């Protein structure tokens, strides 16, 4: 059976070009970039090349890029650095819908380190209100951490504007852009964003590699203390294959950026339209006009997400309910709960996330199979659904 992979917000396949680029660094070119000899030194040039590619994708300069072990490390590094460099400021501003990498760190800082965390709510479309942001940030704020795009719904936050408000109060701004990089245009050159996190495995590079953008002039306190690597900003021998792979993935993302993302968006829109047309009591979670081009989170009322996933899986279709990190615990998604999605729809919410490797035929197959699955499950459901008969997009 063919696998139809629609779970690209959980992780992506490594691009063939990335694998080819990485290979030599396990075999012929295994030198340590810090070595004095040519064998190692030539590897340092490849790291510089990867850094330049990454910087170009972000509209940054190469020295502003530090390679890390992934999105989680980048998030921790940014937030803890801000708290260390602004020790007199004891407040953190973040949102209720962050990835656990930020959410749980902030909870930890509140519980065990005495910081005050201000949690910005979202409306039913998953969007924040800038008035709430303005009210939360003040001269005691050390760091504002708001994700660029949400991993569950794809909703895009106005982080550039948030950064301006933060800067007005002398606070630092961090954005978890793990889901945004490569999917929407990013140009950091004229923004007040101090820190930006990204992860390789959401971008067709391997797992265990990521990067942190640190704006020039931002005071920085390292998380990993050790050797002089990464200009003393991240100790530890570099993950050379990972870095080379991430650089290649950045280069590939820049190739036909608009064409590829337009093609993905067209498939996503077709999937959304097809499912809303064929399934009653279905609702899109997440503001349609401010959403990643690849993500569709759709709630099918009166069915269990886990049951849908299992039946999709039987057809070779990989999707996700809630976020990959919370599924397995059967806890309803904190993101959908923060949006006030009704209980009956939270449980039946499925996230389809596409990539440039998907095809139109795959999407048609999913549009064919999913309604049948929902119908079967609803026929078995104890809930009476006869009184409801509208498909709607929540604004
Ligand atoms: C996947 C993800 C992360 C974590 O990245 P890792 O490289 O897996 O540590 C952080 N934030 C968001 C929004 C993500 O989607």
CSV table of C-alpha atoms in Angstrom, one decimal, residues 170-393:
chain,number,residue,atom,x,y,z
A,170,UNK,CA,13.2,47.8,25.8
A,171,UNK,CA,12.1,44.1,25.9
A,172,UNK,CA,13.5,41.5,23.7
A,173,UNK,CA,11.5,39.6,21.1
A,174,UNK,CA,11.7,35.9,20.3
A,175,UNK,CA,9.6,34.1,17.7
A,176,UNK,CA,9.4,30.3,17.2
A,177,UNK,CA,9.3,30.2,13.5
A,178,UNK,CA,9.8,26.5,13.1
A,179,UNK,CA,6.6,26.1,11.1
A,180,UNK,CA,6.9,29.4,9.2
A,181,UNK,CA,10.4,29.0,7.7
A,182,UNK,CA,10.3,27.9,4.1
A,183,UNK,CA,6.5,28.3,3.9
A,184,UNK,CA,6.0,32.0,4.1
A,185,UNK,CA,8.4,34.8,3.1
A,186,UNK,CA,10.6,36.0,6.0
A,187,UNK,CA,12.9,39.0,5.9
A,188,UNK,CA,14.4,39.8,9.3
A,189,UNK,CA,16.6,42.6,8.1
A,190,UNK,CA,14.3,45.5,9.0
A,191,UNK,CA,12.5,44.0,12.0
A,192,UNK,CA,12.9,44.3,15.8
A,193,UNK,CA,12.9,40.5,16.2
A,194,UNK,CA,15.9,39.6,18.4
A,195,UNK,CA,15.7,35.8,18.2
A,196,UNK,CA,14.1,33.4,15.8
A,197,UNK,CA,14.0,29.6,16.2
A,198,UNK,CA,13.9,27.1,13.4
A,199,UNK,CA,14.3,23.3,13.1
A,200,UNK,CA,15.8,21.2,10.3
A,201,UNK,CA,13.3,18.3,10.3
A,202,UNK,CA,10.3,20.6,9.6
A,203,UNK,CA,12.2,21.8,6.5
A,204,UNK,CA,13.3,18.5,4.7
A,205,UNK,CA,16.6,18.4,6.6
A,206,UNK,CA,17.4,15.7,9.3
A,207,UNK,CA,16.2,15.6,12.9
A,208,UNK,CA,18.5,16.9,15.6
A,209,UNK,CA,19.6,20.1,13.8
A,210,UNK,CA,18.3,23.6,14.0
A,211,UNK,CA,19.3,27.2,14.1
A,212,UNK,CA,18.8,30.3,16.2
A,213,UNK,CA,18.9,33.7,14.6
A,214,UNK,CA,20.3,36.3,17.0
A,215,UNK,CA,20.0,39.9,15.8
A,216,UNK,CA,23.2,41.8,15.5
A,217,UNK,CA,23.7,43.9,18.7
A,218,UNK,CA,21.5,41.7,20.9
A,219,UNK,CA,23.3,40.8,24.1
A,220,UNK,CA,23.6,37.0,24.3
A,221,UNK,CA,24.2,34.5,27.1
A,222,UNK,CA,24.9,31.0,25.8
A,223,UNK,CA,22.9,27.9,26.8
A,224,UNK,CA,25.5,25.3,25.9
A,225,UNK,CA,28.7,26.4,27.5
A,226,UNK,CA,31.9,24.7,26.3
A,227,UNK,CA,34.3,25.2,23.4
A,228,UNK,CA,34.6,28.2,21.2
A,229,UNK,CA,32.4,26.8,18.5
A,230,UNK,CA,29.8,29.1,16.8
A,231,UNK,CA,31.8,32.2,17.8
A,232,UNK,CA,31.5,31.2,21.5
A,233,UNK,CA,27.7,31.1,21.3
A,234,UNK,CA,27.2,27.4,21.4
A,235,UNK,CA,29.8,25.0,22.7
A,236,UNK,CA,30.2,21.5,21.4
A,237,UNK,CA,31.7,20.0,18.2
A,238,UNK,CA,29.4,21.0,15.3
A,239,UNK,CA,26.9,18.5,13.9
A,240,UNK,CA,28.6,18.9,10.5
A,241,UNK,CA,26.3,16.6,8.4
A,242,UNK,CA,23.3,18.2,10.0
A,243,UNK,CA,24.5,21.7,9.4
A,244,UNK,CA,25.4,20.9,5.8
A,245,UNK,CA,22.0,19.3,5.3
A,246,UNK,CA,20.2,22.3,6.8
A,247,UNK,CA,22.1,24.6,4.5
A,248,UNK,CA,21.1,22.6,1.5
A,249,UNK,CA,17.5,22.5,2.7
A,250,UNK,CA,17.5,26.3,3.0
A,251,UNK,CA,18.9,26.5,-0.5
A,252,UNK,CA,16.1,24.2,-1.8
A,253,UNK,CA,13.5,26.2,0.0
A,254,UNK,CA,14.6,29.3,-1.8
A,255,UNK,CA,14.4,27.5,-5.2
A,256,UNK,CA,11.0,28.4,-6.7
A,257,UNK,CA,9.8,29.5,-3.3
A,258,UNK,CA,6.6,31.2,-4.6
A,259,UNK,CA,5.7,28.5,-7.2
A,260,UNK,CA,6.2,25.6,-4.7
A,261,UNK,CA,4.2,27.2,-1.9
A,262,UNK,CA,1.4,28.3,-4.4
A,263,UNK,CA,1.2,24.7,-5.6
A,264,UNK,CA,1.0,23.4,-2.0
A,265,UNK,CA,-1.6,26.0,-1.1
A,266,UNK,CA,-3.7,25.0,-4.2
A,267,UNK,CA,-3.7,21.3,-3.0
A,268,UNK,CA,-4.5,22.3,0.6
A,269,UNK,CA,-7.4,24.5,-0.6
A,270,UNK,CA,-8.7,21.7,-2.8
A,271,UNK,CA,-8.6,19.3,0.2
A,272,UNK,CA,-10.4,21.9,2.4
A,273,UNK,CA,-13.1,22.5,-0.2
A,274,UNK,CA,-13.5,18.8,-1.0
A,275,UNK,CA,-14.0,17.8,2.6
A,276,UNK,CA,-16.3,20.7,3.5
A,277,UNK,CA,-18.4,19.9,0.4
A,278,UNK,CA,-18.7,16.2,1.2
A,279,UNK,CA,-18.9,16.1,5.0
A,280,UNK,CA,-21.6,17.8,7.0
A,281,UNK,CA,-20.9,19.3,10.4
A,282,UNK,CA,-17.3,20.0,9.5
A,283,UNK,CA,-15.5,23.2,10.5
A,284,UNK,CA,-12.1,24.6,9.7
A,285,UNK,CA,-10.0,25.5,12.8
A,286,UNK,CA,-7.9,28.5,12.2
A,287,UNK,CA,-8.3,31.9,10.5
A,288,UNK,CA,-8.3,31.2,6.7
A,289,UNK,CA,-6.9,34.5,5.7
A,290,UNK,CA,-3.9,34.3,8.0
A,291,UNK,CA,-2.8,30.7,7.7
A,292,UNK,CA,0.2,28.7,6.4
A,293,UNK,CA,-0.3,27.5,2.9
A,294,UNK,CA,0.2,23.8,3.8
A,295,UNK,CA,-2.0,23.3,6.9
A,296,UNK,CA,-5.6,22.3,7.2
A,297,UNK,CA,-7.0,21.6,10.7
A,298,UNK,CA,-10.6,20.4,10.3
A,299,UNK,CA,-13.0,19.4,13.0
A,300,UNK,CA,-15.6,16.7,12.3
A,301,UNK,CA,-18.2,16.9,14.9
A,302,UNK,CA,-19.4,13.9,16.9
A,303,UNK,CA,-16.5,11.6,16.0
A,304,UNK,CA,-13.3,10.7,17.7
A,305,UNK,CA,-10.1,11.9,16.1
A,306,UNK,CA,-8.2,8.8,17.1
A,307,UNK,CA,-10.8,6.6,15.4
A,308,UNK,CA,-10.6,8.7,12.2
A,309,UNK,CA,-6.8,8.5,12.3
A,310,UNK,CA,-6.8,4.8,12.7
A,311,UNK,CA,-9.1,4.4,9.7
A,312,UNK,CA,-7.1,6.8,7.6
A,313,UNK,CA,-4.0,4.8,8.6
A,314,UNK,CA,-5.7,1.7,7.2
A,315,UNK,CA,-5.8,3.5,3.9
A,316,UNK,CA,-2.2,4.5,4.1
A,317,UNK,CA,-3.0,8.1,4.9
A,318,UNK,CA,-0.9,9.7,7.7
A,319,UNK,CA,-2.4,12.7,9.5
A,320,UNK,CA,-2.5,13.9,13.1
A,321,UNK,CA,-5.1,14.8,15.7
A,322,UNK,CA,-4.2,17.6,18.0
A,323,UNK,CA,-0.4,17.9,17.9
A,324,UNK,CA,2.0,15.0,17.7
A,325,UNK,CA,3.3,15.7,21.2
A,326,UNK,CA,-0.1,15.5,22.9
A,327,UNK,CA,-1.6,12.6,20.8
A,328,UNK,CA,-1.2,9.4,22.6
A,329,UNK,CA,-2.3,11.0,25.9
A,330,UNK,CA,-5.8,11.6,24.5
A,331,UNK,CA,-5.7,15.1,26.1
A,332,UNK,CA,-7.6,17.5,23.9
A,333,UNK,CA,-5.3,20.0,22.2
A,334,UNK,CA,-4.4,23.1,24.3
A,335,UNK,CA,-4.5,25.1,21.1
A,336,UNK,CA,-8.1,24.2,20.1
A,337,UNK,CA,-9.2,24.5,23.7
A,338,UNK,CA,-7.7,28.0,23.9
A,339,UNK,CA,-9.7,28.8,20.7
A,340,UNK,CA,-12.9,27.7,22.4
A,341,UNK,CA,-13.6,25.0,19.8
A,342,UNK,CA,-16.6,23.1,21.1
A,343,UNK,CA,-15.9,19.9,22.9
A,344,UNK,CA,-17.7,17.9,20.2
A,345,UNK,CA,-15.4,19.2,17.5
A,346,UNK,CA,-12.1,19.3,19.5
A,347,UNK,CA,-12.1,15.5,19.7
A,348,UNK,CA,-12.9,15.1,16.0
A,349,UNK,CA,-10.2,17.5,14.8
A,350,UNK,CA,-7.7,16.3,12.3
A,351,UNK,CA,-4.6,18.1,11.1
A,352,UNK,CA,-3.6,17.5,7.5
A,353,UNK,CA,-0.2,19.2,6.7
A,354,UNK,CA,1.2,19.0,3.2
A,355,UNK,CA,4.6,19.4,1.6
A,356,UNK,CA,6.0,19.8,-1.9
A,357,UNK,CA,6.2,16.0,-2.1
A,358,UNK,CA,2.4,15.6,-2.2
A,359,UNK,CA,0.5,15.2,-5.4
A,360,UNK,CA,-3.0,16.2,-6.6
A,361,UNK,CA,-3.8,12.5,-7.0
A,362,UNK,CA,-3.1,11.9,-3.3
A,363,UNK,CA,-5.3,14.8,-2.3
A,364,UNK,CA,-8.2,13.4,-4.5
A,365,UNK,CA,-7.8,10.0,-2.8
A,366,UNK,CA,-8.1,11.6,0.6
A,367,UNK,CA,-11.2,13.6,-0.5
A,368,UNK,CA,-12.6,10.3,-1.6
A,369,UNK,CA,-11.8,8.2,1.5
A,370,UNK,CA,-12.3,10.6,4.4
A,371,UNK,CA,-16.0,11.2,4.0
A,372,UNK,CA,-16.7,7.5,4.0
A,373,UNK,CA,-14.7,7.1,7.2
A,374,UNK,CA,-16.6,9.9,8.9
A,375,UNK,CA,-19.9,8.5,7.7
A,376,UNK,CA,-19.2,5.0,9.1
A,377,UNK,CA,-18.0,6.4,12.4
A,378,UNK,CA,-21.0,8.7,12.7
A,379,UNK,CA,-23.3,5.8,12.0
A,380,UNK,CA,-21.8,4.1,15.1
A,381,UNK,CA,-21.7,7.2,17.2
A,382,UNK,CA,-24.0,7.5,20.2
A,383,UNK,CA,-24.5,11.2,19.5
A,384,UNK,CA,-27.5,12.3,17.4
A,385,UNK,CA,-26.3,14.5,14.6
A,386,UNK,CA,-29.6,14.8,12.7
A,387,UNK,CA,-30.3,18.2,14.0
A,388,UNK,CA,-27.2,19.8,12.6
A,389,UNK,CA,-26.6,20.3,9.0
A,390,UNK,CA,-24.2,23.0,8.2
A,391,UNK,CA,-20.6,23.1,7.2
A,392,UNK,CA,-19.0,26.3,8.3
A,393,UNK,CA,-15.7,28.1,8.5
